[in-house]
Amino acid sequence: MRLKIAVAGALVALGSAANAEPSSELTALPSPEERQYPMAILGVQPGMLAEEAQALVEGRVDLELEPEVLKMSVTAPTGRMWHMEYPQRLVTAGIGPYARMGSDPLEEVGLVLATGAMEGRVLSITRSMRNSNNELPPPDALVAQLTETFGEPSMQENRGGQIKVVYAWGEDGKYTDLASIEREWTEKRGNRESIHRYTPCLSGGSSAIRYDFQYPRSDEPVMLECSAVFTMVYVPGASSSKISFALTDYDLVRQHRDEVDRQIVETLMGEDAGETKPSEIPL
């Protein structure tokens, strides 16, 4: 049975994440275990509660985060509906596309949040800074700082002057030579099979973090053999440069997606869905 979905999203300035609680219709999983990696951005690691993460960010940099609230509804062929409203992201207040495309100094932080199935915890955090070269460390100094703090990266590359540093973790710990790893996965669509080559944490299926409902789910995996990945990208310019950081926990992303899928499908189609009460509108 195929479910039809209608999704609408809106940015709502509520002042704090606490004013937009994740849907109470979802049952929360137990708190996640301590993460295996040392990486954090502004003190924030995936798995933290949104309120704790927001306080850390706003306590360390001069900016305010506001929730971007997603409203979602799913309708089964029987007409039974499921809906929720929750803050899917915390974003930096007052920054729009024109500011991002400009050249003025800019700092932006974003957190991708789970639904009530994970108590609205952080799944991913990003931070970007654009400023004059006098105000930013040079690329080699920043790479040296990362190496001194977190050890040798899993991969480092320079493409046209753009520096990228990657720390990647799999089931057995940190990858040490990511660029040398190439593996394959097979995608099945009906009677057809396609072979895809991938490098863990760089490719290997979907990299989607924010929740979206599909039923039935496609066979495309979510970042094969990747537990978590931290990236730093340095884009140098003649007078100003841009630095971007990102940290995503794909173990949490997969666990969250599977649990929300399960609860939605059980609510709409499970044995405990119950009987539908007739409405009482004038006909």
Coordinates of C-alpha atoms in Angstrom, one line a residue:
M1 CA 0.0 0.0 0.0
R2 CA 1.4 3.4 -1.0
L3 CA 1.0 6.4 1.3
K4 CA 0.6 9.9 -0.1
I5 CA 2.6 12.7 1.5
A6 CA 2.1 16.5 1.6
V7 CA 4.9 18.5 3.2
A8 CA 5.1 22.2 3.9
G9 CA 7.9 24.1 5.6
A10 CA 8.2 27.6 7.1
L11 CA 10.8 29.6 8.9
V12 CA 9.3 30.8 12.2
A13 CA 11.2 33.2 14.5
L14 CA 10.2 31.9 17.9
G15 CA 13.2 33.1 19.9
S16 CA 14.3 29.8 21.3
A17 CA 13.9 26.1 20.4
A18 CA 12.0 25.5 23.6
N19 CA 9.0 27.4 22.2
A20 CA 8.6 24.8 19.4
E21 CA 8.5 21.4 21.0
P22 CA 8.9 18.3 18.8
S23 CA 5.7 16.4 18.1
S24 CA 4.2 14.6 21.1
E25 CA 2.7 12.0 18.8
L26 CA 6.1 10.4 18.5
T27 CA 7.5 8.1 21.2
A28 CA 11.1 9.0 22.1
L29 CA 13.9 6.5 21.8
P30 CA 16.4 6.1 24.8
S31 CA 19.1 8.7 24.9
P32 CA 22.0 7.9 22.5
E33 CA 25.3 6.6 23.8
E34 CA 28.3 8.9 24.1
R35 CA 29.7 9.4 20.6
Q36 CA 33.0 7.7 19.7
Y37 CA 34.7 10.8 18.1
P38 CA 36.2 13.9 19.8
M39 CA 35.0 16.4 17.2
A40 CA 32.6 19.2 18.1
I41 CA 31.8 22.6 16.7
L42 CA 31.5 25.5 19.2
G43 CA 31.2 22.7 21.8
V44 CA 28.2 21.1 20.1
Q45 CA 28.2 17.4 19.2
P46 CA 25.4 15.4 17.5
G47 CA 23.2 13.7 20.1
M48 CA 22.9 16.9 22.3
L49 CA 19.5 18.3 23.1
A50 CA 18.6 21.3 21.1
E51 CA 18.3 23.6 24.1
E52 CA 21.8 22.7 25.3
A53 CA 23.3 23.1 21.9
Q54 CA 21.7 26.5 21.4
A55 CA 23.0 27.8 24.7
L56 CA 26.5 26.7 23.8
V57 CA 26.5 28.4 20.4
E58 CA 24.9 31.6 21.6
G59 CA 27.3 31.7 24.6
R60 CA 30.4 31.4 22.3
V61 CA 29.6 33.6 19.3
D62 CA 27.6 36.8 19.0
L63 CA 24.6 35.5 17.1
E64 CA 21.1 34.3 17.8
L65 CA 19.6 31.0 16.6
E66 CA 15.9 30.7 15.7
P67 CA 13.9 27.6 14.7
E68 CA 12.8 26.7 11.2
V69 CA 9.6 24.8 11.8
L70 CA 8.4 22.1 9.5
K71 CA 4.8 21.1 9.2
M72 CA 4.2 17.6 7.7
S73 CA 1.2 15.5 7.0
V74 CA 0.9 12.0 5.7
T75 CA -2.3 10.6 4.3
A76 CA -3.0 6.8 3.8
P77 CA -5.2 5.5 1.0
T78 CA -7.9 4.9 3.7
G79 CA -8.0 8.6 4.5
R80 CA -6.3 8.2 7.9
M81 CA -3.9 11.1 8.5
W82 CA -0.8 11.6 10.5
H83 CA 0.7 15.0 11.1
M84 CA 3.4 16.8 13.0
E85 CA 5.0 20.2 13.5
Y86 CA 8.6 20.4 14.8
P87 CA 11.7 22.6 14.5
Q88 CA 13.8 20.8 11.9
R89 CA 16.6 23.3 12.1
L90 CA 18.1 26.1 14.3
V91 CA 19.4 28.7 11.9
T92 CA 21.2 32.1 12.4
A93 CA 18.6 34.9 12.7
G94 CA 18.7 37.7 10.1
I95 CA 20.8 36.0 7.4
G96 CA 19.3 35.5 4.0
P97 CA 20.5 34.5 0.5
Y98 CA 21.7 38.1 -0.4
A99 CA 23.9 38.2 2.7
R100 CA 25.4 34.8 1.8
M101 CA 26.1 35.9 -1.8
G102 CA 27.7 39.2 -0.7
S103 CA 31.2 40.0 0.3
D104 CA 30.7 41.6 3.8
P105 CA 32.0 39.7 6.9
L106 CA 29.6 37.0 7.9
E107 CA 29.3 34.2 10.4
E108 CA 26.5 31.6 10.3
V109 CA 25.7 28.5 12.4
G110 CA 23.0 25.9 11.6
L111 CA 21.8 22.8 13.5
V112 CA 19.8 20.0 12.0
L113 CA 17.4 18.6 14.6
A114 CA 15.6 15.3 15.0
T115 CA 11.9 14.9 15.7
G116 CA 10.4 13.9 19.0
A117 CA 11.5 10.3 18.2
M118 CA 14.9 11.6 19.4
E119 CA 13.7 14.4 21.7
G120 CA 14.7 17.0 19.1
R121 CA 18.4 16.2 19.4
V122 CA 21.2 17.5 17.1
L123 CA 22.0 15.4 14.1
S124 CA 24.3 17.8 12.4
I125 CA 26.0 21.2 12.9
T126 CA 27.5 23.6 10.4
R127 CA 29.5 26.8 10.9
S128 CA 30.7 29.2 8.2
M129 CA 32.8 32.4 8.4
R130 CA 33.6 34.9 5.8
N131 CA 36.0 37.8 6.7
S132 CA 39.1 39.7 5.5
N133 CA 42.3 37.7 5.4
N134 CA 43.7 39.8 8.2
E135 CA 40.9 38.5 10.5
L136 CA 41.2 34.8 9.6
P137 CA 44.0 32.3 10.1
P138 CA 45.9 31.2 7.0
P139 CA 45.0 27.7 5.7
D140 CA 48.2 26.0 6.8
A141 CA 47.8 27.4 10.4
L142 CA 44.2 26.2 10.6
V143 CA 45.1 22.7 9.3
A144 CA 48.0 22.6 11.9
Q145 CA 45.5 23.5 14.6
L146 CA 43.1 20.7 13.6
T147 CA 46.0 18.2 13.5
E148 CA 47.3 19.2 16.9
T149 CA 43.8 19.0 18.4
F150 CA 42.3 16.0 16.7
G151 CA 45.2 14.1 15.2
E152 CA 46.0 13.3 11.6
P153 CA 43.0 13.7 9.3
S154 CA 41.4 10.9 7.3
M155 CA 42.0 12.9 4.1
Q156 CA 43.3 16.3 3.0
E157 CA 43.2 17.7 -0.5
N158 CA 43.9 20.9 -2.4
R159 CA 41.8 21.7 -5.5
G160 CA 42.6 24.9 -7.2
G161 CA 43.7 26.4 -3.9
Q162 CA 40.6 25.3 -2.0
I163 CA 41.7 23.3 1.0
K164 CA 39.5 20.4 2.3
V165 CA 40.2 18.4 5.5
V166 CA 38.1 15.4 6.4
Y167 CA 37.9 13.3 9.6
A168 CA 35.8 10.2 9.0
W169 CA 34.6 7.4 11.3
G170 CA 33.3 4.0 10.5
E171 CA 32.2 1.1 12.7
D172 CA 35.8 0.2 13.6
G173 CA 36.9 3.8 14.3
K174 CA 38.6 6.6 12.4
Y175 CA 39.6 6.0 8.8
T176 CA 43.3 6.8 8.3
D177 CA 43.7 6.9 4.5
L178 CA 40.3 7.7 3.1
A179 CA 41.4 8.7 -0.4
S180 CA 42.8 5.2 -1.1
I181 CA 39.5 3.4 -0.2
E182 CA 37.1 2.5 -3.0
R183 CA 34.2 0.1 -2.6
E184 CA 31.0 -0.9 -4.4
W185 CA 27.3 -1.2 -3.7
T186 CA 24.6 -2.6 -5.9
E187 CA 21.4 -0.7 -6.4
K188 CA 18.3 -2.8 -7.4
R189 CA 15.3 -1.2 -9.2
G190 CA 12.9 -3.8 -10.3
N191 CA 14.8 -6.3 -12.5
R192 CA 17.7 -3.9 -13.1
E193 CA 20.9 -3.7 -11.1
S194 CA 23.4 -0.8 -11.0
I195 CA 26.8 -1.0 -9.5
H196 CA 28.0 2.2 -7.7
R197 CA 31.6 2.9 -6.5
Y198 CA 32.0 4.9 -3.3
T199 CA 34.3 6.1 -0.6
P200 CA 33.0 5.9 2.9
C201 CA 31.8 9.3 4.3
L202 CA 32.3 11.0 0.9
S203 CA 29.8 9.1 -1.2
G204 CA 27.9 5.8 -1.0
G205 CA 24.2 6.6 -1.1
S206 CA 22.1 9.4 0.2
S207 CA 23.7 12.2 2.3
A208 CA 20.3 13.6 3.3
I209 CA 20.2 14.6 7.0
R210 CA 16.8 16.2 7.5
Y211 CA 13.8 13.8 7.8
D212 CA 11.5 13.2 4.8
F213 CA 8.9 10.5 4.7
Q214 CA 8.8 7.9 1.9
Y215 CA 6.8 4.7 1.7
P216 CA 8.0 2.3 0.7
R217 CA 11.6 3.5 1.1
S218 CA 13.9 3.1 -1.8
D219 CA 16.9 0.8 -1.4
E220 CA 19.4 3.6 -1.5
P221 CA 21.5 3.5 1.6
V222 CA 22.5 6.5 3.8
M223 CA 26.2 7.1 3.6
L224 CA 27.5 3.5 3.6
E225 CA 30.1 2.5 6.2
C226 CA 30.1 6.0 7.7
S227 CA 29.3 6.6 11.3
A228 CA 30.2 10.3 11.4
V229 CA 32.2 12.8 9.4
F230 CA 33.8 16.2 10.1
T231 CA 34.9 18.5 7.2
M232 CA 36.7 21.8 7.0
V233 CA 36.8 23.7 3.7
Y234 CA 38.9 26.8 3.3
V235 CA 38.2 28.9 0.2
P236 CA 40.9 31.6 0.0
G237 CA 40.4 34.9 -1.8
A238 CA 42.5 37.9 -2.7
S239 CA 41.2 40.1 0.1
S240 CA 38.8 37.9 2.0
S241 CA 38.3 34.2 2.5
K242 CA 35.6 31.7 3.7
I243 CA 36.0 28.9 6.2
S244 CA 33.3 26.2 6.6
F245 CA 33.0 23.4 9.2
A246 CA 30.4 20.6 9.2
L247 CA 29.9 17.7 11.6
T248 CA 27.2 15.0 10.9
D249 CA 26.5 11.8 12.7
Y250 CA 25.1 9.4 10.1
D251 CA 24.5 6.6 12.7
L252 CA 22.0 9.0 14.4
V253 CA 20.6 10.0 11.0
R254 CA 19.8 6.4 10.0
Q255 CA 18.5 5.5 13.4
H256 CA 16.2 8.5 13.5
R257 CA 14.8 8.0 10.0
D258 CA 14.1 4.3 10.6
E259 CA 12.3 5.0 13.9
V260 CA 10.1 7.8 12.5
D261 CA 9.2 5.8 9.5
R262 CA 8.2 2.9 11.7
Q263 CA 6.0 5.0 14.0
I264 CA 4.2 6.7 11.1
V265 CA 3.5 3.5 9.3
E266 CA 2.3 1.7 12.5
T267 CA 0.0 4.7 13.3
L268 CA -1.6 4.7 9.8
M269 CA -1.6 1.0 8.9
G270 CA -0.8 -1.0 12.1
E271 CA -3.1 -3.4 14.0
D272 CA -3.4 -0.8 16.8
A273 CA -4.6 2.0 14.5
G274 CA -8.1 1.5 15.8
E275 CA -11.5 2.3 14.2
T276 CA -12.2 5.6 12.6
K277 CA -15.0 7.6 14.3
P278 CA -17.4 9.2 11.8
S279 CA -17.3 13.0 11.6
E280 CA -20.3 15.2 12.4
I281 CA -20.2 18.0 9.9
P282 CA -23.5 19.1 8.4
L283 CA -24.1 17.3 5.0

